[in-house]
Coordinates of C-alpha atoms in Angstrom, one line a residue:
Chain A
X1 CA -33.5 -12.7 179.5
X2 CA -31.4 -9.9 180.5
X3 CA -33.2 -6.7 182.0
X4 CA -31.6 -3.8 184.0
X5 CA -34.6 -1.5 185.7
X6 CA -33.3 1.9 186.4
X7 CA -29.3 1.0 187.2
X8 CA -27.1 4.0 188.4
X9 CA -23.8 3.0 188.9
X10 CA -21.5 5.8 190.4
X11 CA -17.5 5.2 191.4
X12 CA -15.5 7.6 194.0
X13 CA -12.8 9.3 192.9
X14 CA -10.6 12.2 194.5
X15 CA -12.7 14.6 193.0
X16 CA -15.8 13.5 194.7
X17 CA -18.4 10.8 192.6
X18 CA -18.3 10.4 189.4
X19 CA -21.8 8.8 187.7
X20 CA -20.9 6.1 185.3
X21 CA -24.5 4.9 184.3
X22 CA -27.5 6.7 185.2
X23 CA -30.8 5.4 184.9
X24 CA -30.6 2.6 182.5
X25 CA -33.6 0.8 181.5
X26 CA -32.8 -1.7 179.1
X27 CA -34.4 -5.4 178.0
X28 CA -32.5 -8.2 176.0
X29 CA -34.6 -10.8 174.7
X30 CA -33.3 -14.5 174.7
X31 CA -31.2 -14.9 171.4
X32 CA -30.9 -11.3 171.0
X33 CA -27.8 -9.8 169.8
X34 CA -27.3 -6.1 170.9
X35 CA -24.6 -3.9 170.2
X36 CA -23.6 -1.0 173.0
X37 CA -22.5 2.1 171.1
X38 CA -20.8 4.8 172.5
X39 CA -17.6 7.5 173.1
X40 CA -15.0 6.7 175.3
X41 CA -15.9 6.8 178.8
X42 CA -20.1 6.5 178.4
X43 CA -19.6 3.7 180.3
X44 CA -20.1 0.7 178.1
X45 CA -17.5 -1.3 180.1
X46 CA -19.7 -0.4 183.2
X47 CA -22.7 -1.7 181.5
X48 CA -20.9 -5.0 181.3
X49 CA -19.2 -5.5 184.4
X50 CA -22.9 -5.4 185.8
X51 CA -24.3 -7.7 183.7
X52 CA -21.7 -10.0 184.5
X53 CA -22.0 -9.7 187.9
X54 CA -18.5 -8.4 188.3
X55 CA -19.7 -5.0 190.1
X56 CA -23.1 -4.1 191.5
X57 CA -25.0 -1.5 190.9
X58 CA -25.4 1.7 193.0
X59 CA -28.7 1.6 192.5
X60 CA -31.5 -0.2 190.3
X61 CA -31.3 -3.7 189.9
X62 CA -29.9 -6.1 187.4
X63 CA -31.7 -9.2 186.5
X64 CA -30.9 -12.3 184.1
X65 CA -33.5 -15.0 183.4
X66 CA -35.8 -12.5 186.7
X67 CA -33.1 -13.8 189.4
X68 CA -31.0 -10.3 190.4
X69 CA -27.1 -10.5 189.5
X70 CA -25.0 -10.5 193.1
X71 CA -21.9 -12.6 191.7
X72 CA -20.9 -14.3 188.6
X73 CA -23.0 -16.8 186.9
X74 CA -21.9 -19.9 185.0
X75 CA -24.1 -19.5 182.1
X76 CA -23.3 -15.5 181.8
X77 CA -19.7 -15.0 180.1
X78 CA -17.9 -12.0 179.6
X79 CA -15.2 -12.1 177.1
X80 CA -12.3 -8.9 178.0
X81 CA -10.8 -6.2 175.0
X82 CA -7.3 -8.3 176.2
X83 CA -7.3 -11.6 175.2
X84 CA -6.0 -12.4 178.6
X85 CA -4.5 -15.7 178.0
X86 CA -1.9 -17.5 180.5
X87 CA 1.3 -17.1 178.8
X88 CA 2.4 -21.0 179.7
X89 CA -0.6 -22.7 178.6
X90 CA -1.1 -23.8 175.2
X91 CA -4.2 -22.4 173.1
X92 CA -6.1 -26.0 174.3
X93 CA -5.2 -25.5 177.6
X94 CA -6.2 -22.0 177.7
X95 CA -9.4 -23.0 176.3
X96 CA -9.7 -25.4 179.3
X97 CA -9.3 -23.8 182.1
X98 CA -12.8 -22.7 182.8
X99 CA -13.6 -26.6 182.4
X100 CA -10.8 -27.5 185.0
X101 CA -12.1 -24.5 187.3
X102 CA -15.7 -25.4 186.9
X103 CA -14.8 -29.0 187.6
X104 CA -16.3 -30.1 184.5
X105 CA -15.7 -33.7 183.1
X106 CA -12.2 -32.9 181.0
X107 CA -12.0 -35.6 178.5
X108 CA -15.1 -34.4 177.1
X109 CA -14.7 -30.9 176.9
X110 CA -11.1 -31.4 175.1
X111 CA -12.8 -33.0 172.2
X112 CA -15.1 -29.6 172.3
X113 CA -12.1 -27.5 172.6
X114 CA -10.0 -28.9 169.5
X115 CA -14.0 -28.4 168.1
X116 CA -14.3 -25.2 168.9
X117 CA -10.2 -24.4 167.6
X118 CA -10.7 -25.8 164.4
X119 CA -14.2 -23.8 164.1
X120 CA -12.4 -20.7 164.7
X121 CA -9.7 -21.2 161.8
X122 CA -7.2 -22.5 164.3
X123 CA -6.5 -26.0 163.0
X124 CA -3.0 -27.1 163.7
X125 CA -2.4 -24.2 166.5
X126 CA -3.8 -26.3 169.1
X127 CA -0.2 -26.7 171.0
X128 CA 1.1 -23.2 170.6
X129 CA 1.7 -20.8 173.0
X130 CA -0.1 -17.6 173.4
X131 CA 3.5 -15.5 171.9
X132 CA 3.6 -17.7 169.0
X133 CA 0.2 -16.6 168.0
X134 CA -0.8 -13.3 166.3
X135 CA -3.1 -11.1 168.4
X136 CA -6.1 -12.1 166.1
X137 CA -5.3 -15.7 166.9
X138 CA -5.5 -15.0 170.5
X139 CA -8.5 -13.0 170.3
X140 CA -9.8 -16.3 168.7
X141 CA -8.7 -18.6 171.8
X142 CA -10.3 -16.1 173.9
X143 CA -13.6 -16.2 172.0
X144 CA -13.2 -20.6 172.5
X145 CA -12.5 -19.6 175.9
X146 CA -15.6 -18.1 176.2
X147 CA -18.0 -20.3 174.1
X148 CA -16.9 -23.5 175.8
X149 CA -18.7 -22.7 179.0
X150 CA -21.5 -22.9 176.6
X151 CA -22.9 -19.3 177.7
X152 CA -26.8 -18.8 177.4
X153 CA -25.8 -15.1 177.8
X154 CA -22.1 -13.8 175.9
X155 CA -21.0 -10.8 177.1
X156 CA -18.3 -8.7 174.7
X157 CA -16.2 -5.8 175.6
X158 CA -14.6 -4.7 172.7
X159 CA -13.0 -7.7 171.8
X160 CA -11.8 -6.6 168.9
X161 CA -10.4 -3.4 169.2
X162 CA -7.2 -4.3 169.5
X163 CA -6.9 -5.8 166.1
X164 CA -6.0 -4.5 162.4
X165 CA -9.1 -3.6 160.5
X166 CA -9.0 -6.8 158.2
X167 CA -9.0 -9.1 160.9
X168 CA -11.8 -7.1 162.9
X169 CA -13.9 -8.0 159.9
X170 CA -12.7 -11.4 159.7
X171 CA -13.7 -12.4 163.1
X172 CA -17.0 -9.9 163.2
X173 CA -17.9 -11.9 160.2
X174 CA -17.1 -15.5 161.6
X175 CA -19.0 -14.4 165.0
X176 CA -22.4 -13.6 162.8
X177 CA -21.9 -17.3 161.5
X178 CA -21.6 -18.4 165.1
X179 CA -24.4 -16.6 166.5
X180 CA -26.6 -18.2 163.6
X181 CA -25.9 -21.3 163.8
X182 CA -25.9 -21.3 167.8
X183 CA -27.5 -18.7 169.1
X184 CA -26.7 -17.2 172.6
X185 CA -28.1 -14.2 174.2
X186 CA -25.4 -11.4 173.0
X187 CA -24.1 -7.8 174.5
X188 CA -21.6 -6.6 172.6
X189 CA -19.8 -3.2 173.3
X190 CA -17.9 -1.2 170.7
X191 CA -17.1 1.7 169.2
X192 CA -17.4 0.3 165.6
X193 CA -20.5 1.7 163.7
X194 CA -19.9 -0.7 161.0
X195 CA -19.4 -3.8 163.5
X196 CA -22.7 -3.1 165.6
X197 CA -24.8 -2.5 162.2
X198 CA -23.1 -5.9 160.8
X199 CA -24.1 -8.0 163.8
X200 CA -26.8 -6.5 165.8
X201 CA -30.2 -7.2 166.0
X202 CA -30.7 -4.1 168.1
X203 CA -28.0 -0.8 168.4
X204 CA -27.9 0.7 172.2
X205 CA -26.5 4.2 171.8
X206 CA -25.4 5.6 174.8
X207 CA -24.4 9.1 175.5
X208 CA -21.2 10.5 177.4
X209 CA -21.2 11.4 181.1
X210 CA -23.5 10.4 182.6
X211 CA -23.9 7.2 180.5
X212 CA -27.2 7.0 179.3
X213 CA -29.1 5.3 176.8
X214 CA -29.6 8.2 173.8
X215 CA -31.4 5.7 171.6
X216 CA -31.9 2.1 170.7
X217 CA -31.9 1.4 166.6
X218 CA -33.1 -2.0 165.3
X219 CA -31.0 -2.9 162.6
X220 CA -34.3 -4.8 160.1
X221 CA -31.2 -6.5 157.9
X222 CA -31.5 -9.9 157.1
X223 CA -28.5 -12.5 157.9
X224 CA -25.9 -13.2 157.0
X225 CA -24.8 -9.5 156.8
X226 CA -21.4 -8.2 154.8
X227 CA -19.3 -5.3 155.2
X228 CA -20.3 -4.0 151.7
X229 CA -21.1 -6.2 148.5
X230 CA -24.5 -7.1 149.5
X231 CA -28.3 -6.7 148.1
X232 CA -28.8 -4.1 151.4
X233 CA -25.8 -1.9 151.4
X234 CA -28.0 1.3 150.5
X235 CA -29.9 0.5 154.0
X236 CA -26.8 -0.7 155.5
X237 CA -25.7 3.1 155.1
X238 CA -28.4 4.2 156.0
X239 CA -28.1 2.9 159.5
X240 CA -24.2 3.8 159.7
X241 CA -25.3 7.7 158.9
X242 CA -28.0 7.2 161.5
X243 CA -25.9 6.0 164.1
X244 CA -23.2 8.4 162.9
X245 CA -25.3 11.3 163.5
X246 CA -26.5 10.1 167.3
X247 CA -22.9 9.8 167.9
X248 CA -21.5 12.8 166.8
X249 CA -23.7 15.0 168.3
X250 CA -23.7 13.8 171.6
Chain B
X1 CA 19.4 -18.9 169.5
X2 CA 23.0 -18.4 167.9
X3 CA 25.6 -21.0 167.1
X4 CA 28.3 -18.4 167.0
X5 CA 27.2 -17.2 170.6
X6 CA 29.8 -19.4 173.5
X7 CA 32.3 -17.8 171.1
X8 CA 32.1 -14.4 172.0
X9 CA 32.1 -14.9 176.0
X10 CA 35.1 -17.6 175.9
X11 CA 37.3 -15.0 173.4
X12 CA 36.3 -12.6 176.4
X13 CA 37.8 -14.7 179.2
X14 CA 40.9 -15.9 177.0
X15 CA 42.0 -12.0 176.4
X16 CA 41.5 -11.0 179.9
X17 CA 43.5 -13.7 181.3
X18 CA 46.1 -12.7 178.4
X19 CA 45.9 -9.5 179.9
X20 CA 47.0 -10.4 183.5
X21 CA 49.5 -12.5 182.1
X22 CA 51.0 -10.2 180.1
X23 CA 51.1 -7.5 182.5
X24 CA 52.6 -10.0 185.2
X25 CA 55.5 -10.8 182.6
X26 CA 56.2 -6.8 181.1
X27 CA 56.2 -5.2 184.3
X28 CA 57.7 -7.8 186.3
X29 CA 55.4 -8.3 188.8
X30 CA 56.7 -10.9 191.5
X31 CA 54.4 -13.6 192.1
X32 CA 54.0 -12.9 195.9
X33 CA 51.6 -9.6 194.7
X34 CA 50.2 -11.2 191.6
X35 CA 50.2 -14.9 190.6
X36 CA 50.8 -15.3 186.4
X37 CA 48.3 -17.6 185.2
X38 CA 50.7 -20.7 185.5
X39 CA 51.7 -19.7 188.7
X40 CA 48.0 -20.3 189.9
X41 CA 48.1 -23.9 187.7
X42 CA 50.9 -24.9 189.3
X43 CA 49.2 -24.2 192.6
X44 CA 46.3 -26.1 192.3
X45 CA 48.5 -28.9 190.8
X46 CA 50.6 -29.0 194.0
X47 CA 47.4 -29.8 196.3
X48 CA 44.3 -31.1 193.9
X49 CA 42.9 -32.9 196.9
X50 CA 42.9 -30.6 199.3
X51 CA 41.7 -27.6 196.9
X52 CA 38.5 -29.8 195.9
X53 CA 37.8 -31.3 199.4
X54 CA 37.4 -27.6 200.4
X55 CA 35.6 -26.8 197.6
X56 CA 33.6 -29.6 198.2
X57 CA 32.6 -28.1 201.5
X58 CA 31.7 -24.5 200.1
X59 CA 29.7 -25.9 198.0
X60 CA 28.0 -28.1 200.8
X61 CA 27.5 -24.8 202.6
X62 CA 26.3 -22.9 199.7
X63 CA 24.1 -25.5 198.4
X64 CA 22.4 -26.3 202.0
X65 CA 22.0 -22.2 202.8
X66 CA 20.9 -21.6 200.0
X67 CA 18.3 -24.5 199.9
X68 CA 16.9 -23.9 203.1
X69 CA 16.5 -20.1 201.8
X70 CA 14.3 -20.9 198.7
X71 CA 12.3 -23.2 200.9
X72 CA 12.0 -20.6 203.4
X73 CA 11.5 -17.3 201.3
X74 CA 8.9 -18.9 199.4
X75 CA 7.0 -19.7 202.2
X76 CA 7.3 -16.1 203.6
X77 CA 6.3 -14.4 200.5
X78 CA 3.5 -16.7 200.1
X79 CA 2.3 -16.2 203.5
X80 CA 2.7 -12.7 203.6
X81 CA 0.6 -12.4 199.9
X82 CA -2.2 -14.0 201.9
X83 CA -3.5 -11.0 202.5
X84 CA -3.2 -7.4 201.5
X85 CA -3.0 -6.3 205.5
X86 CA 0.1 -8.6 206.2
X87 CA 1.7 -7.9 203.0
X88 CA 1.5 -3.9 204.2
X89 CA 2.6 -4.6 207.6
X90 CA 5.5 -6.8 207.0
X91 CA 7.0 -5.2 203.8
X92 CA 8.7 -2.5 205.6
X93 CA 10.1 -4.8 208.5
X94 CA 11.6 -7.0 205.7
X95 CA 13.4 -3.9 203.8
X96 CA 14.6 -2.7 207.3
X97 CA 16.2 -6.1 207.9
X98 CA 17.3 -6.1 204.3
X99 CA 19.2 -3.0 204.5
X100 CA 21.2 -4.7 207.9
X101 CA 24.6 -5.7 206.4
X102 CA 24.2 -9.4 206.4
X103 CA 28.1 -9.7 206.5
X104 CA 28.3 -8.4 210.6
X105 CA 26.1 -11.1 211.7
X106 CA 28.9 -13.4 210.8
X107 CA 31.2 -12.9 213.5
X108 CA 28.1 -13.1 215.6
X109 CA 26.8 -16.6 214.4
X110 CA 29.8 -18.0 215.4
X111 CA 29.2 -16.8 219.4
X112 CA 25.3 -18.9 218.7
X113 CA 26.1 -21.4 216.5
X114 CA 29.8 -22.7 217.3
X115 CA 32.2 -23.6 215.0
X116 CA 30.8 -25.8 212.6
X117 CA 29.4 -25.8 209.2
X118 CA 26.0 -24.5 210.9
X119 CA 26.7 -20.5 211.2
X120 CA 27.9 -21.0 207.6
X121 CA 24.7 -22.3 206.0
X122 CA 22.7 -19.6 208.1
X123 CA 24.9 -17.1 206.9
X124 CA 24.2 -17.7 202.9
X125 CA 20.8 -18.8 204.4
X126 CA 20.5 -15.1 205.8
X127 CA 22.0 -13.1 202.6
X128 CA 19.8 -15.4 200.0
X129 CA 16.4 -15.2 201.8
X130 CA 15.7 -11.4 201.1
X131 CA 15.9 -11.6 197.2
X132 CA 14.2 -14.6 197.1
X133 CA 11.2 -13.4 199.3
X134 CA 11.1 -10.3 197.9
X135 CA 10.8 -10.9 193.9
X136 CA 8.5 -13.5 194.8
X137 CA 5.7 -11.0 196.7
X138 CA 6.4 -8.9 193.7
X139 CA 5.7 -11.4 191.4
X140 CA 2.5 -12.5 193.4
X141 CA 1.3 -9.4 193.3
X142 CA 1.5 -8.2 189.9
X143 CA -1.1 -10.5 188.6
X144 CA -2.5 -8.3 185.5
X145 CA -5.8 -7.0 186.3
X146 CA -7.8 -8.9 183.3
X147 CA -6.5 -12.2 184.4
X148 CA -7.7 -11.6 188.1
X149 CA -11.6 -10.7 186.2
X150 CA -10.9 -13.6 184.4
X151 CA -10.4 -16.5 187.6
X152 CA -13.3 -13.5 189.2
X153 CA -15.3 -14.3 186.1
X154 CA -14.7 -18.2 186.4
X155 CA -15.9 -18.1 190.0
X156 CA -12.5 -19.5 190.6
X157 CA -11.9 -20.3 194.6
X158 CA -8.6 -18.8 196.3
X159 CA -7.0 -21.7 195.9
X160 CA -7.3 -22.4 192.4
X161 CA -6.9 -18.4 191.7
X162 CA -2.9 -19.0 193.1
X163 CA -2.4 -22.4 191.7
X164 CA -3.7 -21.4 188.6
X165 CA -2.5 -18.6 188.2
X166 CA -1.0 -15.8 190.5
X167 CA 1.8 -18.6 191.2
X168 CA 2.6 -19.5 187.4
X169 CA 2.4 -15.6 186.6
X170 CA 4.8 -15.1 189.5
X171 CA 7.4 -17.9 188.6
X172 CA 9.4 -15.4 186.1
X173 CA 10.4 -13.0 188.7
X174 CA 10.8 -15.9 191.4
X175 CA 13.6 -16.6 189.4
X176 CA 15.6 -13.2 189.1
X177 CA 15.4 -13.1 192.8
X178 CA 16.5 -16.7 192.6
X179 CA 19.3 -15.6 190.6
X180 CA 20.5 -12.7 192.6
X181 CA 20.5 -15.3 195.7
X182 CA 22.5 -17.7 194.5
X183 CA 25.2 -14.9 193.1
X184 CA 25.0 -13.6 196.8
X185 CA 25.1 -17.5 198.0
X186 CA 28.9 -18.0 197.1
X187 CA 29.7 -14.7 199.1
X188 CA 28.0 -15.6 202.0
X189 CA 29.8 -18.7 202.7
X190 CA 33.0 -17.1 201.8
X191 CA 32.8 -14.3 204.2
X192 CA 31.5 -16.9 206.7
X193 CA 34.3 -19.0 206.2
X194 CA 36.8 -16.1 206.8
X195 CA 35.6 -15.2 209.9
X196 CA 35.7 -18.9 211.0
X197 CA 38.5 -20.1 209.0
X198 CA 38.2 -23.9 210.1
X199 CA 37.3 -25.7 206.6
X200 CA 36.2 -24.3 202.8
X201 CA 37.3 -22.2 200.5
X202 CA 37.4 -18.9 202.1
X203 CA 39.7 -20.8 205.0
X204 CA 42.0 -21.1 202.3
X205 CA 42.5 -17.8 201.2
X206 CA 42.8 -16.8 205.0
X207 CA 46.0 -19.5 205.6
X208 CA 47.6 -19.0 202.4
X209 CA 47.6 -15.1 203.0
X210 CA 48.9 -15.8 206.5
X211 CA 51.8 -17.7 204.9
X212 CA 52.4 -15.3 202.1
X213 CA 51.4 -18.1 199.5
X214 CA 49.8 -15.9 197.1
X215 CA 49.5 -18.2 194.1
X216 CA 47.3 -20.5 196.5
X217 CA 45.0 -17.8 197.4
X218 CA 44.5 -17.0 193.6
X219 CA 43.5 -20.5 192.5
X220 CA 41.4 -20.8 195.9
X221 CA 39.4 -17.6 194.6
X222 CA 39.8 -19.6 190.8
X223 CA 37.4 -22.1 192.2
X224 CA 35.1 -19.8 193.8
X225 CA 34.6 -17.9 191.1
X226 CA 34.0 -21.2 189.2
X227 CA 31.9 -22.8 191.4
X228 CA 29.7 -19.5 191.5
X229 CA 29.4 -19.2 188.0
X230 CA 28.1 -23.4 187.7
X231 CA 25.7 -22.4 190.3
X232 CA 24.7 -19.6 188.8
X233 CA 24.3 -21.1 185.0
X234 CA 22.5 -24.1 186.6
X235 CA 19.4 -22.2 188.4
X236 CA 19.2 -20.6 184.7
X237 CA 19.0 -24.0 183.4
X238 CA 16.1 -24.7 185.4
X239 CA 14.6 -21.6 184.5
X240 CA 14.6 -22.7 180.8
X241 CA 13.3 -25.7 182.0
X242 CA 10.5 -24.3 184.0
X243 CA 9.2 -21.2 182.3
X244 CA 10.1 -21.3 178.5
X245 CA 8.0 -18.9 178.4
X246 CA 9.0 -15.9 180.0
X247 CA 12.0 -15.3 177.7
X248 CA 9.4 -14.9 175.3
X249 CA 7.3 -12.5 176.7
X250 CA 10.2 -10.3 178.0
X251 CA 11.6 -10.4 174.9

């Protein structure tokens, strides 16, 4: 589905060229859901951004479905760490605006949208703005944002790092539900340990600096995953020690 | 929003004018220097028709200048945000011509323009269009970065990118400049007016000084201040109206 064959990506700065990615070889199968792993400034964002055909690589090539990425594609969706919402839209009218920029029949899609809302937990919030909502709620417009351009491929950056703890696990949890009852091709960055080992099939650690891939894990849970109380929280550990480990001593 | 709020502002205005009335009555103070409050009454009770008729024709001149300059300094701030090359060139020329005292021209408008109401309006056209053009290029171009990835993201055209959103995300600050205008609006025509004194407000002032009728140049300048406060207090109303939401992300 997705598959990047030896992607450098390098930025200038005024101290000369700094090296972002270097040499990345990595393949995500349809339906997968990987996690990107790594310290602040490996890159992960990068990693993204060329997935989503927001930047290009400086060298190496990007491919999704064995077509190379040059510009955004309808069915590849990246959802931002902000929720980025237009302050004077309503949470339904944020989650249509890629319908009404896409040109996409509306009356349909609004029925999808107030779906998708009530889905999320955000029954009777359909008309509020984005300051009446906490920032969990507006994560969760951003994530209908996303889904209603029914992605094949969902790209996350972080999109949950900007909330409290409980409702980090409240939405990582309601996106594992998601992601089993529909299925898209996932690539999800984070610095959580716990979040990648809760929802990934597969863990991409990456090291600092040049970013690189350090190692990929597969997480052998089965689904529905918990943070804790469940029959696999010994090998659960054992994953978040692993991953620990790679991490630290980077 | 507080019930108890008007109160505050309208015990301001009552004390100061108790203030001036007060000091007008314990130090004497003949009404050829300062005007007591009544004084003023009395003088817009002597002439009511006159007074409004030529504040009735400020306002005409404030109302069209200032108009014409929204109309105008939108368009130049949205054709100079067109592009990131024009925008560069043309930002210094506009602060250079900023920075000119708008008030000298007046004399000068009336050597182009005659002595109508024209030089008027393009004087309160001149002194609004600045603050309007400028807040609205900075309000253009301070689209946060994720929401230009976003419309990036979307594939969104040009077009749709401004409609969308650069324009909607620029309407907040369109509206201090707005505001600053229309304070600036009143003074234009004013100072207009006295350097043509043939009609308005400002003409008043100018006559009754000539004839040493103070309390008629204090309720002239009464009005103005009025009428710029209304005008003032209205384009807020249509802020309210328009973007109820900025006030919420500000605050």
């Amino acid at each position: 589905m997705i598959g990047l064959d030896r992607v450098s990506r390098t930025f200038p700065t005024r101290d000369g060229e700094v090296t972002a990615l270097s040499d990345i070889d990595l393949r995500v199968d349809k339906h997968e859901f990987v996690a990107v792993i790594g310290r602040s400034g490996c890159g992960k964002s990068t990693l993204l951004r060329l997935m989503a055909g927001l930047l290009a690589p400086t060298s190496g090539t990007v491919t999704v479905d064995g077509a190379p990425v040059r510009r955004p594609r309808a069915d590849v969706v990246l959802m931002h760490q902000l929720p980025a919402l237009l302050p004077w839209r309503t949470a339904l009218g944020n989650v249509m605006l890629p319908v009404e920029i896409r040109r996409l029949p509306r009356a349909d899609h609004r029925v999808k949208a107030a779906e998708l809302l009530d889905a999320v937990g955000l029954t009777g919030f359909h008309h509020r703005h984005p300051y009446e909502l906490s920032g969990g709620m507006q994560q969760r417009v951003a994530l209908c944002r996303a889904l209603i351009q029914q992605p094949r491929v969902l790209l996350m950056d972080e999109p949950f790092s900007a909330l409290d703890a409980l409702t980090r696990e409240e939405l990582a949890t309601q996106l594992q539900a998601m992601h089993m009852s529909a299925p898209a091709t996932t690539v999800f960055v984070t610095h959580s340990i716990a979040e990648a080992v809760l929802l990934a099939d597969r863990v991409v650690v990456l090291s600092t600096r040049p970013g690189r891939v350090r190692q990929v894990l597969d997480i052998a849970l089965p689904r529905p995953r918990s943070f804790g109380h469940s029959a696999h929280v010994a090998e659960a550990a054992g994953y978040v020690a692993e991953l620990h480990d790679l991490l630290l001593h980077d | 929003m507080n019930a108890s709020r008007p109160v505050l502002p309208v015990a301001g205005a009552l004390a100061a004018i108790g203030i001036w009335w007060g000091a007008t009555a314990v130090f004497g103070i003949r009404p050829l220097f300062l005007p007591a409050p009544p004084d003023v009454v009395a003088a817009f009770r002597a002439q009511p028709g006159y007074l409004l008729c030529e504040t009735g024709a400020t306002l005409l001149e404030t109302v069209t200048g200032f108009g014409l300059a929204v109309l105008l300094g939108l368009l130049i701030a949205v054709t100079l945000t067109a592009s990131r090359t024009l925008e560069r060139a043309a930002l210094p020329v506009l602060v250079a011509l900023n920075s000119v005292p708008k008030v000298a021209v007046a004399p000068l408008l009336v050597v182009w323009l005659g002595f109508g109401p024209r030089p008027k309006v393009v004087l309160v056209l001149l002194i609004c269009v600045f603050p309007i053009v400028v807040a609205t290029m900075a309000g253009l171009t301070s689209t946060p970065s994720e929401l230009g990835e976003l419309s990036r993201s979307l594939s969104a055209s040009a077009w749709q990118t401004y409609v969308k959103i650069r324009l909607p995300w620029a309407l907040p600050q369109v509206f201090t400049g707005l505001k600053v205008a229309v304070s600036l609006a009143v003074i234009g025509a004013v100072v207009a007016e006295i350097s043509n004194p043939s009609g308005g407000l400002g003409a008043v002032v100018v006559l009754s000084g000539m004839s040493f009728d103070t309390p008629l140049a204090f309720a002239a300048i009464v009005l103005l201040a009025l009428l710029s406060t209304a005008l003032f207090y209205l384009v807020v109303a249509v802020e309210r109206l328009l973007v109820p939401w900025a006030r919420a992300i500000a605050g």
